[in-house]
Coordinates of C-alpha atoms in Angstrom, one line a residue:
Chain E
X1 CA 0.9 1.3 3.4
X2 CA -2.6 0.4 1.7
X3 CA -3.9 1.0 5.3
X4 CA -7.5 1.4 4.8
X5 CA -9.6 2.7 8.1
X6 CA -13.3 2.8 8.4
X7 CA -15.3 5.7 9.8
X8 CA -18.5 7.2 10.1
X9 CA -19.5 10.0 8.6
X10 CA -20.9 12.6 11.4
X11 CA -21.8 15.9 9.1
X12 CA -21.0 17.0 5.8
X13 CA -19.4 20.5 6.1
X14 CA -22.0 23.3 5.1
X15 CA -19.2 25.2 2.4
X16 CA -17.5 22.5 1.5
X17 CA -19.3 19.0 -0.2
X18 CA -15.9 17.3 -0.1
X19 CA -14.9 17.6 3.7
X20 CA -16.9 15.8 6.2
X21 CA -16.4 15.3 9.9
X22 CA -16.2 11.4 10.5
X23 CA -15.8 9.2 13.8
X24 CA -13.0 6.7 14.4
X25 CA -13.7 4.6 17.1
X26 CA -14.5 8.1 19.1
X27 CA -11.9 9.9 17.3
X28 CA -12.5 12.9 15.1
X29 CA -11.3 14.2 12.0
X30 CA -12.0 15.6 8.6
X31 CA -12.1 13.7 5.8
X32 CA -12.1 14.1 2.0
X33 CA -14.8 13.0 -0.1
X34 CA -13.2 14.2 -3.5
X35 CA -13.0 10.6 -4.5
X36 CA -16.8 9.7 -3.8
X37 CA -18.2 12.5 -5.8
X38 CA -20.2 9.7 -8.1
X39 CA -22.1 8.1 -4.8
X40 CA -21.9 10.6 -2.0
X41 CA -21.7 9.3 1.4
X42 CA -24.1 10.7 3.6
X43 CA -24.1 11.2 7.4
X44 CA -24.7 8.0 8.8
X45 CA -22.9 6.2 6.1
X46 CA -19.7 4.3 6.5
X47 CA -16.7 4.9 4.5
X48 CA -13.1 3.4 4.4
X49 CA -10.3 5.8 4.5
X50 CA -7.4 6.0 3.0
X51 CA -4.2 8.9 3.3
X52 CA -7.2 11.3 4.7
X53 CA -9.6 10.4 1.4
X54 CA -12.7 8.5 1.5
X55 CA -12.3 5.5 -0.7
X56 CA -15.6 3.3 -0.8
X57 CA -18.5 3.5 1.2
X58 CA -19.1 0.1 3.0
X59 CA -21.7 -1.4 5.4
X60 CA -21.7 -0.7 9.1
X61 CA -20.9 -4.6 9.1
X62 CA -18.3 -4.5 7.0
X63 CA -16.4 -1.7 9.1
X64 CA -16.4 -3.0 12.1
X65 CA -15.3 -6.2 10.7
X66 CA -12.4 -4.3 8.8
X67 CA -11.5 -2.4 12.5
X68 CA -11.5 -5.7 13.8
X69 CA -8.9 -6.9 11.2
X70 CA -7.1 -3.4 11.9
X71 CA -7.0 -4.8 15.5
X72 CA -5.9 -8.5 14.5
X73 CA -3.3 -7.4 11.6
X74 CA -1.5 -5.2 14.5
X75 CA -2.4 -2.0 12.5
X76 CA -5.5 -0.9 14.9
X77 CA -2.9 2.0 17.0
X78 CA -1.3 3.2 13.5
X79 CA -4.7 4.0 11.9
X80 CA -5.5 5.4 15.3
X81 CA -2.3 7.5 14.8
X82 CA -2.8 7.8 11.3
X83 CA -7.0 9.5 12.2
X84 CA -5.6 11.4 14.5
X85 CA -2.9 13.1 12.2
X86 CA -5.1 14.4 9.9
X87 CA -4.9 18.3 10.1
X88 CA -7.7 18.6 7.1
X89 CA -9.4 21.6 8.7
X90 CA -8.9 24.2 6.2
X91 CA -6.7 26.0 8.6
X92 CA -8.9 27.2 11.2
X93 CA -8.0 24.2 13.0
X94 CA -11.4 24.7 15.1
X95 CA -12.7 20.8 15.4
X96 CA -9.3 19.4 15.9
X97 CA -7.0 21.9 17.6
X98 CA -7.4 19.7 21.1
X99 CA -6.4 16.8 19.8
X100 CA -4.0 16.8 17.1
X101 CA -0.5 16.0 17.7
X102 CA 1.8 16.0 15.0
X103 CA 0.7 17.5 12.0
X104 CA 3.1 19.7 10.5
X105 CA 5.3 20.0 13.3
X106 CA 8.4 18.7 13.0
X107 CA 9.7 15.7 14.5
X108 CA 11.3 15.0 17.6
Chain L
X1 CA 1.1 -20.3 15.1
X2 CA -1.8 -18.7 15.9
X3 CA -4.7 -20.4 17.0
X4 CA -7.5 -20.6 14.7
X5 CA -10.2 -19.8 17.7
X6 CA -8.7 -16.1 18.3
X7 CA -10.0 -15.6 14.5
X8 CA -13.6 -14.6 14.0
X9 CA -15.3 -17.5 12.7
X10 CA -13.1 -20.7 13.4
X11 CA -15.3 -22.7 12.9
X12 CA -15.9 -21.3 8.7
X13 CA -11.7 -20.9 9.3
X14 CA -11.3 -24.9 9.9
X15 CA -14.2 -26.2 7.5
X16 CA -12.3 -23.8 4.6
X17 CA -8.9 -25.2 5.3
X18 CA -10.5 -28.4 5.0
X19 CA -12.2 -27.7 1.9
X20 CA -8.5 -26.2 0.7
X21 CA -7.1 -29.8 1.9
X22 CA -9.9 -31.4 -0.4
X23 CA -9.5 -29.8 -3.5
X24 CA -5.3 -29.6 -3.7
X25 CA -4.1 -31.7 -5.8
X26 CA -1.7 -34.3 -3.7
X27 CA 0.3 -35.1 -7.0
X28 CA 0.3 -31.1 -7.6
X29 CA 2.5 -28.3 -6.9
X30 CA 0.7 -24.9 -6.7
X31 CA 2.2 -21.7 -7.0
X32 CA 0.2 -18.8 -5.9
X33 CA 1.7 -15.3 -5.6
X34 CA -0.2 -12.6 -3.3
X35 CA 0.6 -9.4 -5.4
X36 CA -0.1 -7.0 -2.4
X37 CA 2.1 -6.5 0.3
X38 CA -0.9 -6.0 3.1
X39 CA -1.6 -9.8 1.9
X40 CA 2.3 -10.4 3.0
X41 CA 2.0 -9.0 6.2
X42 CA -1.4 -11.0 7.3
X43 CA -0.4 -13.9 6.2
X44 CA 2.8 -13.7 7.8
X45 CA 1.1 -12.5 10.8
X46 CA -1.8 -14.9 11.1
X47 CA 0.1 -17.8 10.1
X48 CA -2.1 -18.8 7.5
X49 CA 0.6 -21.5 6.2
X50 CA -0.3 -23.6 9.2
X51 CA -3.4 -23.5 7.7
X52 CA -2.6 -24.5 3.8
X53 CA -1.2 -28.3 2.8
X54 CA 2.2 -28.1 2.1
X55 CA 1.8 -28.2 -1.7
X56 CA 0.3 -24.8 -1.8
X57 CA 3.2 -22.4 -2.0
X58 CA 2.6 -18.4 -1.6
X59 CA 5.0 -16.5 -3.4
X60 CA 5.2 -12.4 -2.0
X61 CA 4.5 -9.9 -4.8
X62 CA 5.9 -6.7 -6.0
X63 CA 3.1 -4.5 -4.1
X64 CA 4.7 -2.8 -1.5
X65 CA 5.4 0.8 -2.7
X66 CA 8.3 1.3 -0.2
X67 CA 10.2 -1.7 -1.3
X68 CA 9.8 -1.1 -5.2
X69 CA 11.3 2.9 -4.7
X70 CA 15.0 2.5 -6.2
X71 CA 17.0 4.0 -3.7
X72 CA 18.5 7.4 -6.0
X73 CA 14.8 8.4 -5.8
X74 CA 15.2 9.0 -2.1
X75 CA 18.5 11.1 -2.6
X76 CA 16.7 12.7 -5.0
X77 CA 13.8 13.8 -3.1
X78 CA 16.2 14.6 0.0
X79 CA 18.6 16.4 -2.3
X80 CA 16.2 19.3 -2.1
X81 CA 15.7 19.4 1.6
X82 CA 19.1 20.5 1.5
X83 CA 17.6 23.8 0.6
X84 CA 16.6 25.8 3.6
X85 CA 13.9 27.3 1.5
X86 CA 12.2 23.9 1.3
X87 CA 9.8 21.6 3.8
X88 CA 10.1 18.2 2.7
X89 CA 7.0 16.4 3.8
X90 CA 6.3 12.6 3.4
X91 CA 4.4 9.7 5.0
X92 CA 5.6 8.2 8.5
X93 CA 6.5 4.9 6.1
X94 CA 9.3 6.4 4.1
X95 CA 10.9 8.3 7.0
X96 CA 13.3 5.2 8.1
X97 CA 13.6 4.4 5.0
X98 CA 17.3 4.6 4.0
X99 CA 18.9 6.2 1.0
X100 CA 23.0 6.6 -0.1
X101 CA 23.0 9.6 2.6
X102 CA 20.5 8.6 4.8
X103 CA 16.9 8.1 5.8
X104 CA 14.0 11.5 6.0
X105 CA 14.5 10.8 9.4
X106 CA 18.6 11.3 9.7
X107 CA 18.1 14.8 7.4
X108 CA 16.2 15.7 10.0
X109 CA 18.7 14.9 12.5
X110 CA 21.1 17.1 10.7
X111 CA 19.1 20.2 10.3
X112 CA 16.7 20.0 7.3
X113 CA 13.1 20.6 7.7
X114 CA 11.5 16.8 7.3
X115 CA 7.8 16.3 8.3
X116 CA 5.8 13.4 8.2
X117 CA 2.0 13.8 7.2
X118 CA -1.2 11.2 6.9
X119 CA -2.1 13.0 3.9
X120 CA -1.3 14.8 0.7
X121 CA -3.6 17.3 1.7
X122 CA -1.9 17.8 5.2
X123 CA 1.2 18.7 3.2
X124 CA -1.0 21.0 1.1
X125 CA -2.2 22.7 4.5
X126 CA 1.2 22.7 5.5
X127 CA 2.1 24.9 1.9
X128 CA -1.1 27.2 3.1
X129 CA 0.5 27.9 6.3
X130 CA 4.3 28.5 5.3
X131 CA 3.6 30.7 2.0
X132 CA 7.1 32.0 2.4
X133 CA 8.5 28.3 2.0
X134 CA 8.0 25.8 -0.5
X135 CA 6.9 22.4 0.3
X136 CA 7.7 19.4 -1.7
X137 CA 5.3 16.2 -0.9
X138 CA 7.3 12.8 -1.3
X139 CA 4.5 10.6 -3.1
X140 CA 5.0 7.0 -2.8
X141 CA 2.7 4.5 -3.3
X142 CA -0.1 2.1 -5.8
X143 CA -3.3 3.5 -7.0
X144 CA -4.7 3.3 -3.9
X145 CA -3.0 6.1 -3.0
X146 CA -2.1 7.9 -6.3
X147 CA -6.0 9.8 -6.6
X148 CA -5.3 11.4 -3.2
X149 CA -2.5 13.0 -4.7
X150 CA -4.0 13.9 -7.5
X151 CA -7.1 15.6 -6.2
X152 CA -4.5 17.4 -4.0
X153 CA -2.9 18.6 -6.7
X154 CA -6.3 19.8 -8.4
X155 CA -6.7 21.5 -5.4
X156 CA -3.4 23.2 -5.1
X157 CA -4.4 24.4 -8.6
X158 CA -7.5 25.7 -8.4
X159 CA -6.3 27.5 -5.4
X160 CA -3.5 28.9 -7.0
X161 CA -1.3 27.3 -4.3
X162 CA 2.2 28.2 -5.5
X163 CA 4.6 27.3 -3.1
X164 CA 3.7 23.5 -3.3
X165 CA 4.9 20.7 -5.5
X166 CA 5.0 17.0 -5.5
X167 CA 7.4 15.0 -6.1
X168 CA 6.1 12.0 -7.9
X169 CA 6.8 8.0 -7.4
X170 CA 3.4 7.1 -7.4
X171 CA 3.5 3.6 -9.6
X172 CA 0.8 1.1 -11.0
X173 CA 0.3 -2.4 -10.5
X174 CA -0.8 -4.3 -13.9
X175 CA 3.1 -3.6 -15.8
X176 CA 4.8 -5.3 -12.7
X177 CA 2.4 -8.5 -12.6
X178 CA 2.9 -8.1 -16.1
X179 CA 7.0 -8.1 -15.7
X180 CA 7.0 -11.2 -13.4
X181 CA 5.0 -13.4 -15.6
X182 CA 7.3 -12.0 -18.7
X183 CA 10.2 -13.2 -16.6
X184 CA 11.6 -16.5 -17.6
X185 CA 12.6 -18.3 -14.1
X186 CA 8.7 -17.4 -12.8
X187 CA 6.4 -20.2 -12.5
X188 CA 3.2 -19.3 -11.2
X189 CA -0.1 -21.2 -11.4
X190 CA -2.6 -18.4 -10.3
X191 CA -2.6 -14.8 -8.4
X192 CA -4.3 -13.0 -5.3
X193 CA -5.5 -9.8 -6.4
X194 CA -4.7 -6.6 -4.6
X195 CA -7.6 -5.7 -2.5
X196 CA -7.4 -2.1 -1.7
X197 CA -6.0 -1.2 -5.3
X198 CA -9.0 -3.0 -6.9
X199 CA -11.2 -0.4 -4.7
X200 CA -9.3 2.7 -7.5
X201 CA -8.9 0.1 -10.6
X202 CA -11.5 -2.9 -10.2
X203 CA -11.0 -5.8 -11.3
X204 CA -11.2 -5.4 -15.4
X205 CA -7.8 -4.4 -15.6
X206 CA -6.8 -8.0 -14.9
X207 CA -8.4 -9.7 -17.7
X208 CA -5.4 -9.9 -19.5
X209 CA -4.1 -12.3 -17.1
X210 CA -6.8 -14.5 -17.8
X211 CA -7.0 -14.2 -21.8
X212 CA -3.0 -13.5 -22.7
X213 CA -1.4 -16.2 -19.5
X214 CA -4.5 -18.4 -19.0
X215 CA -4.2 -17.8 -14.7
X216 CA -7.1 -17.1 -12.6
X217 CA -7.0 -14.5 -10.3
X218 CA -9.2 -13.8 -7.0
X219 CA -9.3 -10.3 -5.6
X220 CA -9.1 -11.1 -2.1
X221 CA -10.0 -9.5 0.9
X222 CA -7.5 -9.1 4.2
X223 CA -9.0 -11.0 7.0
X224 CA -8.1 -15.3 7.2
X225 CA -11.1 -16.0 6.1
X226 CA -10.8 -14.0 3.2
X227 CA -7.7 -15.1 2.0
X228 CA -8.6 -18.5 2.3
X229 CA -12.0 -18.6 0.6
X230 CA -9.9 -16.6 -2.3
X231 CA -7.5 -19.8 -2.3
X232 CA -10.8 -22.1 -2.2
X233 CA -11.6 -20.5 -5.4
X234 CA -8.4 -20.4 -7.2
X235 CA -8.6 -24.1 -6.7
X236 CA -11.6 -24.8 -7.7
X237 CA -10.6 -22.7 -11.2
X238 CA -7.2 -24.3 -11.5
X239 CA -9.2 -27.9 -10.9
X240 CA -11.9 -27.6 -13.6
X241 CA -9.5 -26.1 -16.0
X242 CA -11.0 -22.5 -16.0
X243 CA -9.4 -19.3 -15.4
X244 CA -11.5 -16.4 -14.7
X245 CA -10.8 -13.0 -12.5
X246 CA -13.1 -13.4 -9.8
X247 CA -13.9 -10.9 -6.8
X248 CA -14.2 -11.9 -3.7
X249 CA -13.6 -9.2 -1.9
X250 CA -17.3 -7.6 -3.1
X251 CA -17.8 -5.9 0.4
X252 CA -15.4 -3.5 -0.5
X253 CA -14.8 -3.5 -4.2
X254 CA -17.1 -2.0 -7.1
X255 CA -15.9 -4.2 -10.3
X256 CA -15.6 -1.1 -12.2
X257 CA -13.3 0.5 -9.6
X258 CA -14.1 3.8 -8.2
X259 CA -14.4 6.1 -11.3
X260 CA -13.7 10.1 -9.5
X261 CA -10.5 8.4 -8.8
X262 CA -9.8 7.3 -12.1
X263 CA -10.7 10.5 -13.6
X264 CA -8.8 12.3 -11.1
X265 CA -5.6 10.0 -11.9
X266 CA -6.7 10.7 -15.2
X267 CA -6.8 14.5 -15.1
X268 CA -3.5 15.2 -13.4
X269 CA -0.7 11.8 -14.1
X270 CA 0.2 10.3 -17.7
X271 CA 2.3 7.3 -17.7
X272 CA 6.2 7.6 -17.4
X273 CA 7.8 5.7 -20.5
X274 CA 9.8 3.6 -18.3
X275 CA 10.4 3.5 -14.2
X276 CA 13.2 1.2 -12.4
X277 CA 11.4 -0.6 -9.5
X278 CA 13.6 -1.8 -7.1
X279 CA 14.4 -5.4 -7.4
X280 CA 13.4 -5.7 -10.6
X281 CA 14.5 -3.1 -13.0
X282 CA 13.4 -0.9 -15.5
X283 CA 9.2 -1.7 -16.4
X284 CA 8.2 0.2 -19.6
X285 CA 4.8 2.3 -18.7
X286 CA 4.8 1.1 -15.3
X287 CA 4.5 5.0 -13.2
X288 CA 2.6 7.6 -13.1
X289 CA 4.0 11.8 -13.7
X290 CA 2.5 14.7 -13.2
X291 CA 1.1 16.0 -16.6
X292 CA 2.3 19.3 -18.6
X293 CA -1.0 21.1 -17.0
X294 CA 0.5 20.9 -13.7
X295 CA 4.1 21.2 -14.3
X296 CA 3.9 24.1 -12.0
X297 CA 3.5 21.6 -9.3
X298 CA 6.1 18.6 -10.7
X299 CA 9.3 18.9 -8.2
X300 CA 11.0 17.3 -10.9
X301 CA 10.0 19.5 -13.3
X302 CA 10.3 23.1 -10.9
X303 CA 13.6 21.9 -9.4
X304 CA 16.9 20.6 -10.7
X305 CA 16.6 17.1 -9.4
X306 CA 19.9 15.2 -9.6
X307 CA 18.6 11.8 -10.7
X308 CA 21.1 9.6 -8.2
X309 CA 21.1 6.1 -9.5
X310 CA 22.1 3.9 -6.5
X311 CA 22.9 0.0 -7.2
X312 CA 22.2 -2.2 -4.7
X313 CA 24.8 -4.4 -3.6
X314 CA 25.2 -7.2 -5.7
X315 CA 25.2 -9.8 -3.0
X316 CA 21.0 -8.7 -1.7
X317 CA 19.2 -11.4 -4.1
X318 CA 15.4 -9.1 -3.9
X319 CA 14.9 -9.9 -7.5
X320 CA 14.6 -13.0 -6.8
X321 CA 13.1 -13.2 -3.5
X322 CA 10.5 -10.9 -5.5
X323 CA 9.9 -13.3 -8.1
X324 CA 9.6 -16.1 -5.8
X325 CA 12.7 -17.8 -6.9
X326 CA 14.2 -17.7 -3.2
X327 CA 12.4 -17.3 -0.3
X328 CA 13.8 -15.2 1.9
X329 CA 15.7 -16.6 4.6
X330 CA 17.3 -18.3 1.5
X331 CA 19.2 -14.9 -0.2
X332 CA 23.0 -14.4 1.5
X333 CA 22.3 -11.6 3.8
X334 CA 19.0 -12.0 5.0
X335 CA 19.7 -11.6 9.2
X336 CA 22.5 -10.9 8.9
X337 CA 24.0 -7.8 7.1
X338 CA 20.4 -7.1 6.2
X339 CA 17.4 -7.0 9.1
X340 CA 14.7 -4.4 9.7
X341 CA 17.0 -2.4 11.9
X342 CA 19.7 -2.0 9.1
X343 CA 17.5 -2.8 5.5
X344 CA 20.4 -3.5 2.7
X345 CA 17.7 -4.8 0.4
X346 CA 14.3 -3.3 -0.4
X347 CA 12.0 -6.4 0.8
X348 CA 13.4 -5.4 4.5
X349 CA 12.9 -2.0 4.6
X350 CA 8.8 -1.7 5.0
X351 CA 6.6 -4.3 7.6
X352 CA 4.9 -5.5 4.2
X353 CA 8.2 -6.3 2.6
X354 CA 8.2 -10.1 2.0
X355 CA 11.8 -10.5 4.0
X356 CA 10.5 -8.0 7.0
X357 CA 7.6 -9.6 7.2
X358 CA 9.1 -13.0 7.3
X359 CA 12.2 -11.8 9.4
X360 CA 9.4 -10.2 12.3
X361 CA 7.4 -13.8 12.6
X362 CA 9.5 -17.0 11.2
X363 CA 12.9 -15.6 12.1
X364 CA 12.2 -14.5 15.5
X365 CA 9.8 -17.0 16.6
X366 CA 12.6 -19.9 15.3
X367 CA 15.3 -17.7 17.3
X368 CA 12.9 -18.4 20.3
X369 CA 12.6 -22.0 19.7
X370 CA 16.2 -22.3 18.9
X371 CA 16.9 -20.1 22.9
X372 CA 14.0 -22.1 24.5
X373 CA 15.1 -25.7 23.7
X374 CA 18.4 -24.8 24.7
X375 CA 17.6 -23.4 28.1
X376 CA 15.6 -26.0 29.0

């Protein structure tokens, strides 16, 4: 539940300080960076993410030691999932229409 | 058990389990309860009690927000998918989750309009693209998750998003710790800390545990290593007499929290007066709901919610299996009436429930051994 995923922030959207494009091993989507208003993240940085929101910025170490316990803990394919459900484009849906699955439709 | 060498550094994993070995007491018995239930679930899954001396004793804490929802709470969220006005919209982990009627998942079956999302904001989207419908967001879960909500609801706001409401269970960690040390059949000598909560909170809000109960706590990161050197250190407290809240899980998280969550939490929850939890009853100031600024947005508030109080059965013994007074295999209807496949009790219903957790890697790996020795 306290899945916590770390990515890489790719760009920071032009309009919009709080919603960045970040990479998931290769995956991605946009993120919120409401919560890091105090110590923005900038592109480069690492974050961990949790439900969509960036949580803490970490060290490029760090993350891929935390993807690595993703990986050990059995978790790596749900935060996989999980990145690749996020439907956080303000409904344009123009960086993730390829790729996203499951967002908002309903289940099967 | 797993092998040590498919960790990352076995050799630091041996030379700390040694260094555990050395400072346990032999004439000691120590009871340490992991409060989160990511903890649970790695230490179930890399069979880290292979690793600790037999006196060291982890007892699985209250901090798995699935388990600790009382059951009415899921009739009452699903009461208003009933409505064919209404998306009901919650995280993949509540969706087998069972209440008196059913799980998310079996409404769907029937009819009603259940979607899972991977964030609050998704189900915000969600309320963008259906303006004709009304979309409640189920909100489970700690304060690791409780500022995403909130920041979705100061979005919603701002936005003047109408057709959108949440409907709150988001709960906090200190009043359950709190409740388990107030209960008289808990012994505990010191605690793990929640890692990813301590990210939101930090680790100041525990210094009552130190001051008021004398018990050290380590916040602890997730990996082996991590949970072991956070042991090492409880030891070393526990041995020279000391009991401090240390952080070991630095990497990760700031020792004043993260403050634009706090003030987000801040901005949009207040506490509830009281909240049952699941397993062990009502804990005074131990939720979060929404604020009168954005009753607009409070499902409980916009809706007539019918507040289902469902018992569970007498026989499932989670309050004590969440105090640590059973283990699990050792409450009446642990695999049997009550597995992952059919949770009666709410320590089986999520993978970081203590009984889950311990049914998916002792149970079945005994029921191996049991098969294998037989056949052969």
């Amino acid at each position: 539940m306290c899945l916590a995923i770390p990515g890489k922030i790719i760009e920071i959207s032009a309009d919009n300080p709080d919603s960045a494009l970040v990479d998931v091993v290769s995956v991605r989507r946009r993120v919120d960076l409401g919560l890091l208003q105090d110590d923005r993240p900038q592109p480069g940085d690492w974050v961990l993410i949790h439900v969509g929101f960036a949580m803490s910025k970490i060290s490029e170490e760090d993350a891929l030691d935390q993807m690595q316990t993703l990986a050990a803990l059995g978790e790596a394919e749900a935060a996989i999932q999980e990145i690749q459900g996020y439907g956080l484009g303000e409904g344009t849906g123009a960086e993730t229409t390829q790729e996203q699955p499951l967002v908002g439709d309903k289940l099967e | 058990m797993k092998f040590v060498d498919e960790f990352r550094e076995p050799e630091l994993i041996t030379k700390t389990a040694e260094e555990i070995r050395r400072l346990a007491d032999p004439t000691r018995h120590y009871r340490f309860m992991e409060v989160c239930g990511g903890h649970t679930h790695a230490i179930y899954r890399f069979g880290l009690k292979d690793l600790l001396p037999e006196n060291i004793e982890l007892i699985h804490g209250p901090g798995c927000p699935v388990c600790v929802l009382p059951m009415g709470r899921i009739d009452d969220g699903l009461s208003l998918a009933m409505d064919p006005n209404v998306i009901f919209a919650a995280f993949g982990d509540m969706m087998r989750v069972p209440g008196a009627n059913g799980s998310p998942l079996e409404y769907k079956a029937r009819g009603m309009d259940v979607r899972i999302v991977y964030s609050p904001s998704d189900a915000l989207k969600l309320a963008r693209t259906n303006p004709d419908r009304h979309v409640m967001f189920f909100a489970i879960g700690f304060e690791t998750t409780a500022p995403s909500t909130a920041l979705t609801l100061m979005r919603a706001r701002s936005e003047g998003i109408r057709n959108f409401s949440v409907f709150c269970n988001h709960v906090t960690i200190i009043p359950a710790i709190r409740a388990i040390l107030d209960s008289p059949d808990m012994r505990l000598d010191a605690f793990i800390g929640p890692g990813h909560v301590s990210t939101v909170i930090g680790c100041r809000p525990y210094e009552w545990i130190v001051h008021d109960e004398h018990k050290p706590i380590v916040v602890s990161g997730f990996e082996p290593l991590d949970m072991l050197q956070s042991i090492v250190m409880l030891l070393r407290q526990l041995q020279s007499g000391e009991a401090k809240v240390e952080n070991q899980y630095k990497r990760v998280v700031p020792w004043e929290g993260n403050r634009a969550a706090l003030r987000a939490m801040a901005e949009v929850f207040q506490l509830r007066p009281y909240f049952e939890w699941r397993g062990l009853g009502f804990i005074s100031q131990s939720a979060l709901r929404i604020r009168d600024e954005y009753a607009e947005w409070d499902t409980e508030r916009r809706f007539q919610v019918p507040g289902v109080r469902v018992t569970d059965p007498k026989a499932a013994q989670c309050g004590e299996v969440l105090k640590g007074v059973l283990k699990p295999h050792q409450c009446k209807l642990f695999g049997r009436e009550c597995t992952p496949e059919h949770p009666i009790g709410a320590l089986m219903v999520s993978s970081e429930g203590s009984c889950a957790a311990y049914y998916n890697y002792e149970h079945r790996k005994a029921a191996t051994a049991s098969v294998l020795s037989s056949t052969a």
